[in-house]
Coordinates of C-alpha atoms in Angstrom, one line a residue:
X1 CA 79.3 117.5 65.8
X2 CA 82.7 117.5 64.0
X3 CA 83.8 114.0 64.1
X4 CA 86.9 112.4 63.3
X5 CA 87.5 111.2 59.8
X6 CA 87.7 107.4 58.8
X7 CA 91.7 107.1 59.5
X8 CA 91.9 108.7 62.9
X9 CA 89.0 106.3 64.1
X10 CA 91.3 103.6 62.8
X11 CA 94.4 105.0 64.3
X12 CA 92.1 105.2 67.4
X13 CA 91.0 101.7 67.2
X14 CA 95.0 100.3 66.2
X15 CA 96.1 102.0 69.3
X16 CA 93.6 100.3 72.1
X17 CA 94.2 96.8 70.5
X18 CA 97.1 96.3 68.6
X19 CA 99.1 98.9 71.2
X20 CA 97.3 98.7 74.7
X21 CA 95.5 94.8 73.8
X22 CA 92.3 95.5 74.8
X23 CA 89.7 93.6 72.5
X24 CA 86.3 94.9 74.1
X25 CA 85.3 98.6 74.0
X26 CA 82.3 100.1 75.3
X27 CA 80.6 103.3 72.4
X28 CA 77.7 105.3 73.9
X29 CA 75.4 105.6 70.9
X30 CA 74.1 104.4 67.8
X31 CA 74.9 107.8 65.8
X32 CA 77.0 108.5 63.0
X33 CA 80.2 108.1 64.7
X34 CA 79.7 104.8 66.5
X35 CA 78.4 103.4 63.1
X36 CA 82.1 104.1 61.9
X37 CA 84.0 102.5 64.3
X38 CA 81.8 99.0 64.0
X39 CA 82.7 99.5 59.8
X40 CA 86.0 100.3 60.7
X41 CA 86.0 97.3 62.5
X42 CA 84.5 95.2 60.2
X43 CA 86.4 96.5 56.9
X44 CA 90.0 96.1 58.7
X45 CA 89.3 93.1 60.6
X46 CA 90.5 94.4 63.5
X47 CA 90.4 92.3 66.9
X48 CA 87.7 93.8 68.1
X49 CA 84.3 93.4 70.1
X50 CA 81.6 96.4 70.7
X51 CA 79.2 96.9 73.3
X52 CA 77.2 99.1 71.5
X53 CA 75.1 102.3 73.4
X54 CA 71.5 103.5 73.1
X55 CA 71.8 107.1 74.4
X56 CA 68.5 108.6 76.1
X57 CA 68.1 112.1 75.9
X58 CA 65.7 113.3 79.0
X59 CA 62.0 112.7 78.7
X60 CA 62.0 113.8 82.2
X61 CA 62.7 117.6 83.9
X62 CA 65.1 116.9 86.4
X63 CA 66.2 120.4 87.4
X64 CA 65.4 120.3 91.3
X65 CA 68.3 117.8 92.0
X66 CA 70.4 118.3 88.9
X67 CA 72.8 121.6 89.7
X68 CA 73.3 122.5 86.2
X69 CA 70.0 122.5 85.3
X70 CA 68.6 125.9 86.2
X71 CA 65.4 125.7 84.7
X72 CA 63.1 123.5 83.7
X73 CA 63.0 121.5 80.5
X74 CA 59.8 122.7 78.0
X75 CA 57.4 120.3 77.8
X76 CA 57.8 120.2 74.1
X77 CA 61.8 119.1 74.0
X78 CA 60.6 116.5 76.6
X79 CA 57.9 115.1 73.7
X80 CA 60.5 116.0 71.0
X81 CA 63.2 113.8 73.0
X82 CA 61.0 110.9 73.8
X83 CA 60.8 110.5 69.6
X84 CA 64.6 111.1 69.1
X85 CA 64.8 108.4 71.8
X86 CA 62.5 105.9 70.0
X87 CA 64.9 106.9 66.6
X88 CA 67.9 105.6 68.6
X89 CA 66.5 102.4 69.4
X90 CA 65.7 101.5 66.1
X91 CA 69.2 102.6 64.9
X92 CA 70.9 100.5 67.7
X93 CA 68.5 97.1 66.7
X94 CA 69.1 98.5 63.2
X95 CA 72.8 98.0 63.6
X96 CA 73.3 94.5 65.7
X97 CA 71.4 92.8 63.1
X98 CA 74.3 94.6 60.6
X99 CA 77.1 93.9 63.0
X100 CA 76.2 90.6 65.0
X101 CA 79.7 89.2 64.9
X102 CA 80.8 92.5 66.5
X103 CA 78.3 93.5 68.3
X104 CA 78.2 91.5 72.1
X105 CA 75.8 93.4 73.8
X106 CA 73.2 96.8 74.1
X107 CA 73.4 99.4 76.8
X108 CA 69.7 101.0 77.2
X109 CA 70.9 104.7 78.8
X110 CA 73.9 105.5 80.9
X111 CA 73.2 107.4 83.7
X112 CA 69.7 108.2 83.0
X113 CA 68.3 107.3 86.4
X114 CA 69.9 109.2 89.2
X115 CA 68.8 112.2 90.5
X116 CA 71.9 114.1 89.6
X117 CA 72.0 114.1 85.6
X118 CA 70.5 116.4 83.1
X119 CA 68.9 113.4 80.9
X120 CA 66.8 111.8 83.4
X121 CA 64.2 109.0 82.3
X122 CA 61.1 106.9 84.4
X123 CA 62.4 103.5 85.7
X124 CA 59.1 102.2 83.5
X125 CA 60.5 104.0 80.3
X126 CA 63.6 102.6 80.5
X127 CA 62.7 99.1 81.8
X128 CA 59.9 99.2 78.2
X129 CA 62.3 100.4 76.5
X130 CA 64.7 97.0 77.4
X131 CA 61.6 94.9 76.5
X132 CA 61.9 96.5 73.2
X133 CA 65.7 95.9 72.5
X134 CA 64.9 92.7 73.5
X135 CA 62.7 91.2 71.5
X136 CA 64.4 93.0 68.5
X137 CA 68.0 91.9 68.7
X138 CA 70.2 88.7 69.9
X139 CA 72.6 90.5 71.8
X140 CA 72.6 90.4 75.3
X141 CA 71.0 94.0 76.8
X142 CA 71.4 95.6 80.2
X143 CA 71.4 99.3 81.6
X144 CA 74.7 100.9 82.7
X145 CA 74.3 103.5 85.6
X146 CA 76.1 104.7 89.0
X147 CA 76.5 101.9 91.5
X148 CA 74.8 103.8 94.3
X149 CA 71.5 103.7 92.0
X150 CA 71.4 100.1 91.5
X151 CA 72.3 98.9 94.9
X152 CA 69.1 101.2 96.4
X153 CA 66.5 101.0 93.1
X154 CA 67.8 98.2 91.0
X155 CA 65.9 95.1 91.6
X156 CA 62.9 96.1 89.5
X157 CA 65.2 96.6 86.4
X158 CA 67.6 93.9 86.8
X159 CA 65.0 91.5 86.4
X160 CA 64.5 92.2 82.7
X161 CA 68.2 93.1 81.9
X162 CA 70.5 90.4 80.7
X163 CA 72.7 91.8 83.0
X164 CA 73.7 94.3 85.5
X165 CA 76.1 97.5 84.5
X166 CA 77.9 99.7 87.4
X167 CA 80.0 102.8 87.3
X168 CA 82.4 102.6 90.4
X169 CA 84.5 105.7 91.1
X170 CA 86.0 106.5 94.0
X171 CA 87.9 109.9 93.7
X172 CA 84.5 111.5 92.6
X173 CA 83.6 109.8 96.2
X174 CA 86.2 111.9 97.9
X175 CA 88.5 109.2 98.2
X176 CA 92.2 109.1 97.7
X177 CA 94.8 106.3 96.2
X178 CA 95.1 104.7 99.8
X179 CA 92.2 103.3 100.1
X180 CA 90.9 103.0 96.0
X181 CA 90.4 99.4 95.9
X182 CA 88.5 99.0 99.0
X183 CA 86.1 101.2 98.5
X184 CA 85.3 100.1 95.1
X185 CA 85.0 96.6 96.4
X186 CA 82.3 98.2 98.9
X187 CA 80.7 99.4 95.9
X188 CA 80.8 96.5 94.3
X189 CA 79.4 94.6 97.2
X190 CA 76.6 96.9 97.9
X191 CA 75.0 95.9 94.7
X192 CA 75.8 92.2 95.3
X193 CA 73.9 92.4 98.5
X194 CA 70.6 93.8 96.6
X195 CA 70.9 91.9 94.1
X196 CA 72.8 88.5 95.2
X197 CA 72.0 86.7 91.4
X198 CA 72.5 89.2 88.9
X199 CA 75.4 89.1 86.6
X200 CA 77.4 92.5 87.6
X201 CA 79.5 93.9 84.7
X202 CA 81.8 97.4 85.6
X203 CA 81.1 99.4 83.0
X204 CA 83.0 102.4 84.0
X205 CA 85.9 102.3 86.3
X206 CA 89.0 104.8 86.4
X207 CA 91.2 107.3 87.6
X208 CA 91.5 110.9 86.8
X209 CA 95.3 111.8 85.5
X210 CA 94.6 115.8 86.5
X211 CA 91.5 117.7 87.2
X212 CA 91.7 121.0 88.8
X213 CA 89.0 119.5 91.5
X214 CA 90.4 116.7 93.1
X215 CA 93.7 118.7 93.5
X216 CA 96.6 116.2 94.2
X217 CA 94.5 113.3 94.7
X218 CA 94.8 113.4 90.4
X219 CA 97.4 111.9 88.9
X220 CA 99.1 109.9 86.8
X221 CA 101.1 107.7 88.7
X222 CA 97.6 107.2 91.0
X223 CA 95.8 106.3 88.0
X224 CA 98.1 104.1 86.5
X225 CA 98.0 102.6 90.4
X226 CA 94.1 102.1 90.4
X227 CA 94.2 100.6 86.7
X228 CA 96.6 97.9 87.8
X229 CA 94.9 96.9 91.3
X230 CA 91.1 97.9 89.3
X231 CA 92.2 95.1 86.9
X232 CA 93.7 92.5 89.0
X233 CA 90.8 92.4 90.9
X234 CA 88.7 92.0 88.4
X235 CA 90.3 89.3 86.8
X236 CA 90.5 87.7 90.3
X237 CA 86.8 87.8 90.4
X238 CA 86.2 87.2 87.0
X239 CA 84.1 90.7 86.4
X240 CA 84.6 92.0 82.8
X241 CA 85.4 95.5 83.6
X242 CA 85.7 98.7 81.4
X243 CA 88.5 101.4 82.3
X244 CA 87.1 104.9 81.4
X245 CA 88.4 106.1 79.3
X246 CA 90.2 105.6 76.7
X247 CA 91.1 109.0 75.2
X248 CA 90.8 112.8 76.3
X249 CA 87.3 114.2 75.5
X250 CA 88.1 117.7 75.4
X251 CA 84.6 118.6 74.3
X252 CA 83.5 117.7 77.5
X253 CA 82.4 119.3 81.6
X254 CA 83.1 123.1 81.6
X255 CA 85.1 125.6 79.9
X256 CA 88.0 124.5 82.9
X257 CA 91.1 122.7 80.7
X258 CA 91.7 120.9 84.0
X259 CA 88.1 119.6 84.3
X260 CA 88.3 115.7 85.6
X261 CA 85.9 114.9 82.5
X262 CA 88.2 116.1 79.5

């Protein structure tokens, strides 16, 4: 990877809380990169608070239900992943002892339990792996991951996570603008119903500006509309909810410049 250099990170990081006021961001992994931003953070005092990712590569083949995965992982990368997994642990425990007063909390994974993604790992895995963070770290630790999952799978995990992380989007759904906030509130719900005392956390929540897709129901007037109802709500309810996300990725989704994940 070519990442960016120590003053773009810090431009980065000026712009979400000095410009847009957001004081709690949400980094994927504990590689190179995200150890920058927390000594950025640290070194220029900025006003800011992590929630710090573990990402899971797949110790699982999941090429029957995933649509880009045409054939099926080699045993060895499985074995080879389950060790670059174990590495990525230690590096995340490794950095919230470094960075407690920054650090708020652990993600264990992001969408590495439904059927449809590329780096798929066992319920047991992940919920060991939890265990783990656990007992290594004072930091609160939970598992982000689709809503749909935790509403039918969850209750088994949600018993050893501190608490509960959801991604909530509608437009990938097929839904337009009009009815945006109901349907994540049915979301929402869905995993309230199975699992009526967990602490729920939206981890990702937003609106694609274009993406060649979804057609006209991308926009930016319709995601500046579901950021503004996404947020009241949430405050309303008092859920701490991440808006994804905060820059272009243009690295990401297919060689399309109008794909909904750059």
């Amino acid at each position: 990877a070519v990442n960016p250099s120590y003053e773009e990170v810090l431009e980065d990081l000026k712009i979400i809380s000095e410009d847009a006021d957001f004081h709690l961001i949400r980094i994927y992994d504990s590689g190179e990169n995200s150890e920058m931003v927390l000594k950025i953070i640290k070194e220029n005092t900025l006003d800011i608070k992590v929630m710090l990712g573990i990402w899971l590569q797949a110790e699982l083949s999941n090429h029957e239900t995933c649509e880009w995965l045409t054939e099926p992982i080699p045993e060895e990368e499985l074995a080879q992943n389950k060790q670059l997994n174990l590495l990525e642990i230690e590096r995340a425990i490794q950095l919230a002892k470094q960075y407690p007063e920054i650090i708020i909390a652990i993600n264990v994974g992001n969408e590495a339990l439904v059927d449809w993604n590329d780096h798929k790992v066992s319920t047991d895995t992940i919920i060991s792996y939890v265990k783990k963070v656990k007992k290594s770290v004072d930091q609160l630790v939970t598992v982000a991951d689709n809503y749909r999952w935790w509403a039918d799978h969850g209750q088994e995990l949600a018993e050893v996570c501190d608490f509960v992380s959801l991604h909530i989007y509608p437009v990938w759904e097929g839904q337009d603008i009009n009815v945006n906030l109901s349907y994540t509130k049915e979301n929402y719900h869905a995993v309230r119903k199975t699992l009526p005392t967990a602490r729920i956390v939206i981890t990702e929540a937003g609106w694609p500006s274009v993406a060649s897709e979804f057609g006209d129901r991308a926009s930016e007037e319709k995601q500046l509309q579901y950021y503004h109802k996404c947020i009241a709500w949430s405050k309303e309810m008092n859920i701490t909810s991440f808006c994804f996300e905060a820059f272009d990725e243009d690295w990401k989704g297919s060689e399309d410049e109008l794909e909904p994940e750059k």
